[in-house]
Short mmCIF file of C-alpha atoms in Angstrom, two decimals:
data_model
loop_
_atom_site.label_atom_id
_atom_site.label_comp_id
_atom_site.label_asym_id
_atom_site.label_seq_id
_atom_site.Cartn_x
_atom_site.Cartn_y
_atom_site.Cartn_z
CA MET A 18 -73.37 -27.24 61.48
CA GLN A 19 -74.71 -28.34 64.42
CA LYS A 20 -76.95 -25.27 64.92
CA THR A 21 -78.05 -26.25 61.55
CA GLN A 22 -78.99 -29.98 63.32
CA ASN A 23 -80.37 -28.23 66.25
CA LYS A 24 -82.71 -25.74 64.05
CA LYS A 25 -84.11 -28.58 62.25
CA ILE A 26 -84.78 -31.05 65.34
CA LEU A 27 -86.42 -27.85 66.69
CA THR A 28 -88.39 -27.59 63.70
CA GLY A 29 -90.00 -30.56 63.57
CA ALA A 30 -90.72 -30.72 67.16
CA ILE A 31 -93.24 -27.97 66.77
CA HIS A 32 -94.53 -29.85 63.94
CA VAL A 33 -94.48 -32.68 65.79
CA LEU A 34 -96.71 -30.79 68.41
CA GLY A 35 -98.67 -28.70 67.07
CA TRP A 36 -99.85 -32.03 64.61
CA GLY A 37 -100.02 -33.84 67.44
CA ILE A 38 -102.68 -30.91 69.71
CA PHE A 39 -104.62 -31.42 67.01
CA PHE A 40 -105.40 -35.20 66.48
CA ALA A 41 -106.24 -35.35 70.52
CA LEU A 42 -109.14 -32.33 70.84
CA PRO A 43 -111.25 -34.67 70.54
CA PHE A 44 -109.60 -36.25 74.19
CA PHE A 45 -109.88 -33.22 76.20
CA PHE A 46 -113.26 -32.18 74.91
CA TYR A 47 -115.11 -35.11 75.23
CA ARG A 48 -115.96 -35.44 79.05
CA GLY A 49 -120.02 -35.12 78.76
CA GLU A 50 -121.29 -37.55 81.64
CA GLY A 51 -122.13 -41.12 79.76
CA VAL A 52 -119.69 -39.57 76.88
CA SER A 53 -115.81 -41.16 77.06
CA ILE A 54 -114.60 -41.27 73.93
CA THR A 55 -114.46 -44.68 71.81
CA LEU A 56 -112.65 -45.65 68.51
CA ASN A 57 -115.59 -45.95 66.04
CA ARG A 58 -115.98 -41.11 67.30
CA TYR A 59 -112.56 -41.14 67.04
CA LEU A 60 -112.15 -42.99 63.36
CA GLY A 61 -115.28 -39.84 62.88
CA TYR A 62 -112.94 -37.10 63.77
CA CYS A 63 -109.54 -38.46 62.61
CA PHE A 64 -110.38 -38.07 58.32
CA VAL A 65 -110.90 -33.72 59.31
CA PRO A 66 -107.16 -33.11 60.25
CA LEU A 67 -105.56 -35.78 58.58
CA SER A 68 -107.65 -33.32 55.84
CA CYS A 69 -105.73 -31.07 56.98
CA LEU A 70 -102.64 -32.94 56.80
CA ILE A 71 -102.53 -33.71 53.24
CA ILE A 72 -103.40 -30.01 52.58
CA PHE A 73 -101.04 -28.70 55.03
CA TYR A 74 -97.44 -30.70 53.40
CA THR A 75 -98.54 -30.70 49.46
CA ASN A 76 -97.80 -27.31 50.21
CA PHE A 77 -95.36 -27.07 52.30
CA LEU A 78 -92.84 -29.08 50.79
CA TRP A 79 -94.38 -29.49 46.71
CA LEU A 80 -96.92 -26.87 45.96
CA ILE A 81 -95.33 -23.74 47.59
CA GLU A 82 -91.81 -23.90 46.33
CA ARG A 83 -92.69 -25.21 42.87
CA GLN A 84 -94.67 -23.27 41.65
CA LEU A 85 -95.72 -19.76 44.69
CA PHE A 86 -92.21 -19.30 44.84
CA ARG A 87 -91.52 -19.44 41.24
CA ARG A 88 -94.52 -17.18 40.16
CA LYS A 89 -96.68 -19.91 38.93
CA VAL A 90 -99.60 -18.03 41.23
CA SER A 91 -101.96 -19.17 38.71
CA ALA A 92 -101.23 -23.00 39.00
CA PHE A 93 -100.99 -22.84 42.20
CA ILE A 94 -104.27 -21.66 42.67
CA LEU A 95 -105.35 -24.12 40.73
CA SER A 96 -103.86 -26.90 42.21
CA ASN A 97 -105.21 -26.00 45.67
CA ILE A 98 -108.64 -25.10 44.47
CA VAL A 99 -108.21 -29.09 42.38
CA LEU A 100 -106.92 -30.76 46.29
CA VAL A 101 -109.15 -29.03 48.33
CA MET A 102 -112.06 -30.63 45.93
CA LEU A 103 -110.79 -33.97 46.32
CA LEU A 104 -110.45 -33.44 49.97
CA GLY A 105 -113.89 -32.33 50.80
CA ALA A 106 -115.46 -35.21 49.05
CA SER A 107 -113.51 -37.66 49.74
CA LEU A 108 -114.15 -36.22 53.63
CA HIS A 109 -117.89 -36.27 53.24
CA PHE A 110 -118.41 -39.64 51.65
CA TRP A 111 -116.35 -40.77 54.55
CA GLN A 112 -118.77 -39.41 56.89
CA ASP A 113 -121.81 -40.52 55.47
CA PHE A 114 -119.70 -44.48 55.07
CA HIS A 115 -118.96 -43.86 58.99
CA ARG A 116 -122.08 -42.71 60.04
CA LYS A 117 -123.93 -45.10 58.25
CA HIS A 118 -121.52 -48.40 58.94
CA LEU A 119 -120.02 -47.59 62.01
CA SER A 120 -121.29 -45.27 64.85
CA GLU A 121 -122.31 -46.68 67.83
CA PRO A 122 -125.90 -47.24 68.17
CA THR A 123 -127.52 -43.83 69.16
CA PRO A 124 -129.90 -43.86 72.05
CA LYS A 125 -134.02 -43.57 70.89
CA ALA A 126 -134.46 -40.54 72.97
CA LEU A 127 -131.71 -39.01 71.45
CA LYS A 128 -132.15 -40.43 68.29
CA GLU A 129 -136.06 -39.34 68.57
CA LEU A 130 -134.58 -35.95 69.65
CA GLN A 131 -131.67 -34.98 66.80
CA GLU A 132 -134.44 -36.00 64.39
CA SER A 133 -136.71 -33.26 66.01
CA LEU A 134 -134.12 -30.40 65.70
CA PRO A 135 -133.62 -28.57 61.85
CA ARG A 136 -130.34 -29.64 60.58
CA PRO A 137 -128.97 -27.63 58.96
CA PRO A 138 -128.54 -28.47 54.48
CA ARG A 139 -125.53 -30.76 54.07
CA TYR A 140 -123.79 -28.76 51.19
CA VAL A 141 -122.91 -25.98 55.09
CA PHE A 142 -120.98 -29.09 56.48
CA ILE A 143 -119.35 -29.35 52.98
CA ALA A 144 -118.64 -25.57 53.06
CA ARG A 145 -117.63 -25.48 56.22
CA ASP A 146 -114.66 -28.41 55.86
CA MET A 147 -113.49 -26.76 52.90
CA MET A 148 -112.82 -23.29 55.18
CA LEU A 149 -111.03 -25.48 56.90
CA MET A 150 -108.58 -26.56 54.45
CA ALA A 151 -108.29 -23.50 52.65
CA LEU A 152 -107.07 -21.77 56.40
CA THR A 153 -104.56 -25.10 56.02
CA VAL A 154 -103.70 -23.83 53.19
CA ALA A 155 -103.19 -21.06 54.17
CA LEU A 156 -101.23 -21.41 57.26
CA SER A 157 -98.79 -23.23 55.42
CA VAL A 158 -98.04 -20.61 52.88
CA ALA A 159 -98.34 -17.72 55.95
CA ILE A 160 -95.57 -20.44 57.46
CA LYS A 161 -93.52 -21.55 54.75
CA MET A 162 -92.94 -17.82 53.51
CA THR A 163 -91.84 -16.01 57.64
CA GLY A 164 -89.83 -19.36 57.66
CA GLY A 165 -88.06 -18.18 54.24
CA TRP A 166 -88.01 -14.44 55.21
CA TYR A 167 -86.02 -15.46 58.41
CA GLU A 168 -83.78 -18.09 56.26
CA THR A 169 -83.12 -14.41 53.65
CA GLU A 170 -82.34 -12.26 56.63
CA ASN A 171 -79.76 -14.80 57.93
CA GLU A 172 -78.43 -15.04 54.84
CA LYS A 173 -78.00 -11.54 54.36
CA GLN A 174 -76.86 -10.90 57.30
CA GLU A 175 -73.62 -13.35 56.74
CA LEU A 176 -73.15 -12.37 53.55
CA LYS A 177 -72.94 -8.98 55.51
CA LYS A 178 -71.33 -10.61 57.75
CA ALA A 179 -68.70 -11.71 55.18
CA GLN A 180 -67.58 -8.33 53.55
CA ALA A 181 -67.05 -6.87 56.30
CA GLU A 182 -64.59 -9.76 56.58
CA ALA A 183 -62.86 -9.49 53.71
CA GLU A 184 -62.91 -5.71 53.61
CA LEU A 185 -61.18 -5.66 56.81
CA GLN A 186 -59.17 -8.27 56.25
CA ASN A 187 -58.13 -6.06 52.44
CA LEU A 188 -57.19 -3.31 55.00
CA LYS A 189 -54.99 -4.88 57.30
CA SER A 190 -53.18 -6.17 53.95
CA GLN A 191 -52.94 -2.31 53.17
CA LEU A 192 -51.29 -1.19 56.76
CA ASN A 193 -48.75 -3.87 57.06
CA PRO A 194 -46.89 -2.58 54.23
CA HIS A 195 -48.30 0.72 54.84
CA PHE A 196 -46.19 0.55 58.28
CA LEU A 197 -43.99 -0.62 56.82
CA PHE A 198 -42.75 1.40 54.26
CA ASN A 199 -42.76 4.08 56.41
CA THR A 200 -40.11 2.55 59.12
CA LEU A 201 -37.78 1.31 56.15
CA ASN A 202 -38.20 5.24 55.13
CA ASN A 203 -37.66 6.29 57.65
CA ILE A 204 -34.23 3.66 58.65
CA TYR A 205 -33.33 4.66 55.29
CA SER A 206 -32.47 8.07 56.14
CA LEU A 207 -30.44 6.46 59.38
CA ILE A 208 -27.90 5.24 57.59
CA THR A 209 -26.33 8.39 56.23
CA ILE A 210 -26.53 10.33 59.36
CA ASN A 211 -25.69 7.02 62.28
CA GLN A 212 -24.95 4.35 60.68
CA ASP A 213 -25.07 2.24 64.86
CA LYS A 214 -28.13 3.70 64.83
CA ALA A 215 -29.54 2.29 61.25
CA GLN A 216 -28.76 -1.26 62.81
CA TYR A 217 -29.78 -0.48 65.80
CA ALA A 218 -33.33 -0.26 64.13
CA VAL A 219 -33.16 -2.91 61.58
CA HIS A 220 -32.88 -5.14 64.67
CA ASP A 221 -35.49 -3.24 65.95
CA LEU A 222 -37.51 -3.87 63.00
CA SER A 223 -37.96 -7.72 62.19
CA ARG A 224 -39.25 -7.90 66.08
CA MET A 225 -41.37 -5.95 65.44
CA LEU A 226 -42.30 -6.90 62.59
CA ARG A 227 -42.97 -10.09 63.90
CA HIS A 228 -45.91 -8.91 66.17
CA VAL A 229 -47.47 -7.77 63.07
CA LEU A 230 -46.94 -10.47 61.07
CA TYR A 231 -48.74 -12.91 63.83
CA GLU A 232 -50.23 -10.64 66.61
CA ASN A 233 -52.25 -8.71 63.51
CA ASN A 234 -53.97 -11.92 62.38
CA GLN A 235 -56.81 -11.94 64.91
CA HIS A 236 -59.08 -9.80 65.58
CA PHE A 237 -57.88 -8.25 68.96
CA VAL A 238 -54.83 -8.70 71.29
CA SER A 239 -54.35 -7.27 74.67
CA VAL A 240 -53.58 -3.81 75.19
CA ASP A 241 -50.36 -4.92 77.11
CA LYS A 242 -49.61 -5.98 74.07
CA GLU A 243 -50.43 -3.22 72.06
CA PHE A 244 -48.85 -1.13 74.28
CA GLU A 245 -45.70 -2.30 74.08
CA PHE A 246 -45.19 -2.41 70.85
CA MET A 247 -46.26 1.22 70.23
CA LYS A 248 -43.01 1.86 73.12
CA SER A 249 -40.64 0.16 70.28
CA TYR A 250 -42.18 1.37 67.64
CA ILE A 251 -42.16 5.73 68.88
CA GLU A 252 -37.99 4.11 69.79
CA LEU A 253 -37.56 3.36 66.18
CA MET A 254 -39.50 6.60 65.12
CA SER A 255 -37.22 8.75 67.55
CA LEU A 256 -33.70 7.78 66.27
CA ARG A 257 -33.67 9.74 63.48
CA LEU A 258 -35.94 12.84 65.06
CA PRO A 259 -33.49 16.34 65.44
CA LYS A 260 -32.28 17.96 68.69
CA SER A 261 -34.62 20.77 68.09
CA THR A 262 -37.26 18.58 68.01
CA ARG A 263 -38.82 17.79 71.78
CA LEU A 264 -40.90 14.93 72.59
CA GLU A 265 -43.53 13.61 74.77
CA VAL A 266 -44.41 10.03 75.06
CA SER A 267 -46.77 9.41 78.24
CA ILE A 268 -48.37 5.04 77.78
CA PRO A 269 -49.41 3.65 80.87
CA GLU A 270 -47.34 -0.25 81.94
CA ARG A 271 -50.50 -1.77 82.09
CA GLY A 272 -53.61 -2.45 80.37
CA ASN A 273 -56.17 -4.53 82.51
CA ARG A 274 -56.27 -7.01 80.70
CA ALA A 275 -58.36 -5.38 77.97
CA MET A 276 -58.55 -6.09 74.34
CA ILE A 277 -58.52 -4.10 71.81
CA ALA A 278 -58.12 -4.11 67.29
CA PRO A 279 -54.57 -4.46 67.16
CA LEU A 280 -52.56 -1.03 65.21
CA LEU A 281 -55.05 1.29 65.42
CA PHE A 282 -52.83 4.61 67.44
CA ILE A 283 -50.25 3.43 64.58
CA PRO A 284 -51.54 5.80 61.99
CA LEU A 285 -51.94 8.87 64.35
CA ILE A 286 -48.12 8.12 65.60
CA GLU A 287 -47.03 7.65 61.55
CA ASN A 288 -48.15 11.05 60.81
CA ALA A 289 -47.61 13.36 63.99
CA PHE A 290 -43.78 11.68 62.91
CA LYS A 291 -44.15 12.50 59.04
CA HIS A 292 -45.87 16.09 59.50
CA GLY A 293 -44.87 17.84 62.62
CA VAL A 294 -40.76 17.62 61.94
CA SER A 295 -38.53 20.27 60.98
CA SER A 296 -35.57 19.56 60.45
CA THR A 297 -34.77 23.30 60.22
CA GLN A 298 -37.42 24.84 63.33
CA GLU A 299 -38.17 23.19 66.44
CA SER A 300 -41.16 21.58 66.81
CA PHE A 301 -42.33 19.05 69.20
CA ILE A 302 -44.65 15.56 69.36
CA ASN A 303 -46.96 14.88 72.36
CA ILE A 304 -48.27 11.04 72.53
CA LYS A 305 -50.82 10.57 75.54
CA LEU A 306 -52.60 7.30 75.82
CA GLU A 307 -54.89 7.43 79.12
CA LEU A 308 -57.00 4.25 80.43
CA GLN A 309 -60.15 5.83 81.58
CA GLU A 310 -63.35 4.88 83.65
CA ASN A 311 -65.58 2.13 82.18
CA ASN A 312 -63.13 0.42 80.53
CA ARG A 313 -62.31 3.41 77.96
CA LEU A 314 -58.68 4.07 75.97
CA ASN A 315 -58.41 7.95 74.75
CA CYS A 316 -55.00 8.34 72.85
CA LEU A 317 -54.32 12.09 72.24
CA VAL A 318 -51.54 12.77 69.66
CA GLU A 319 -49.87 16.65 69.06
CA ASN A 320 -47.63 17.95 67.28
CA SER A 321 -46.49 20.96 65.78
CA ASN A 322 -47.36 21.16 61.73
CA TYR A 323 -44.77 20.75 58.96
CA PRO A 324 -47.38 19.24 55.66
CA LYS A 325 -45.47 17.54 53.89
CA LYS A 326 -45.07 18.67 49.77
CA ASP A 327 -47.54 17.55 47.16
CA ASN A 328 -44.21 15.63 45.34
CA ASP A 329 -43.74 14.17 48.65
CA ARG A 330 -45.34 11.10 48.53
CA SER A 331 -44.04 9.17 51.99
CA GLY A 332 -46.50 6.53 53.22
CA SER A 333 -49.22 8.24 50.70
CA GLY A 334 -52.22 9.71 52.97
CA ILE A 335 -53.31 6.21 52.64
CA GLY A 336 -52.90 6.30 56.63
CA LEU A 337 -56.07 8.11 58.40
CA THR A 338 -58.27 6.90 55.94
CA ASN A 339 -57.22 2.81 56.52
CA LEU A 340 -57.62 4.10 60.36
CA LYS A 341 -61.44 5.47 60.05
CA ARG A 342 -62.89 2.60 57.95
CA ARG A 343 -62.03 0.15 60.25
CA LEU A 344 -63.05 1.62 62.78
CA GLU A 345 -66.30 2.03 61.28
CA LEU A 346 -66.17 -2.32 60.78
CA LEU A 347 -64.75 -2.71 64.34
CA TYR A 348 -65.63 0.01 67.07
CA PRO A 349 -69.45 1.12 65.28
CA GLY A 350 -71.04 3.72 67.77
CA LYS A 351 -68.10 3.00 70.55
CA TYR A 352 -65.19 5.92 69.61
CA ILE A 353 -65.30 9.29 68.50
CA PHE A 354 -62.11 10.17 66.15
CA LYS A 355 -61.13 14.35 66.25
CA ALA A 356 -58.37 15.59 63.60
CA GLU A 357 -57.91 19.45 63.61
CA THR A 358 -55.52 22.08 63.36
CA LEU A 359 -55.39 24.83 65.86
CA ASN A 360 -52.68 27.21 66.09
CA ASN A 361 -49.97 25.29 63.45
CA ARG A 362 -50.51 22.48 65.90
CA PHE A 363 -52.11 19.53 64.79
CA ILE A 364 -54.21 17.47 67.05
CA THR A 365 -55.62 14.14 66.22
CA GLU A 366 -58.01 12.54 70.16
CA LEU A 367 -59.06 8.88 69.54
CA LEU A 368 -61.67 7.25 72.77
CA ILE A 369 -62.55 3.56 72.34
CA GLN A 370 -64.25 2.28 74.14
CA LEU A 371 -63.06 -1.13 75.08
#
């Protein structure tokens, strides 16, 4: 609201300044010896900018909106022809009246000199004045259309921003159930193995959900909080790991007060625990986060590759797809994401410029 008000004030100031300069031109050019601007001389000049002002705002405030923008081009051209002719005729009669009745007496020598010089036909002056008015019409159209173009572009940008916000919110709403679904699957498995661990996991989950519900409503959170959440999540997920699985985690203690979008790395960790663990064979998960120079954060996750079967829909596979779209919306051109299978190892790496 304040921005719109400031824009209106600035636009009004520009209009006043422009017309003020136009009306003040005689004060800049009457500088000959013994010649000064008088009220009569100024009145002889004033009808020209006044005619242009009438034409400009008749178009700017009415004709362009009601006719040109509604594609009534013929009506717009005809209206301006009539307007220019009426004001041109009025200007001609005013100048004649001013010259005969209001102009100051001309010295005899100067009058004789003026009469001895050839004088262009009257229609030349009328054509000149009408040309100036036609240029005023063109100027009003150019300014109005330029302003309309800027407003349209601003509206498009606002619409794109609103669409991006809506899509991002939709992705977040998908992320929370996805996170909860995978965690509950983990706790469900623990119940039959170790009830004490399952009870601890439920308590830990409630604390993590508090983070998801409150912190995830913000666009960005501190890296410190995100590190703390990731450690808790990894601890919770590791409760059901078989002894044959080796887990290595390296997460910095501090985030150097940097800010990051919440839960970006959780899909990578979820994916590792879901596809990197076998209950019958040796497996491993390596998770490493590193704060690099120039405020960049790198997350490298490696795990043994035991893909789920087609009939196993735990997590529904939306994690990485969701992550890629969030990165496009939040960090366009400021991230590198890689995912590949190499020698039966699945490797994902995400580098973000914070």
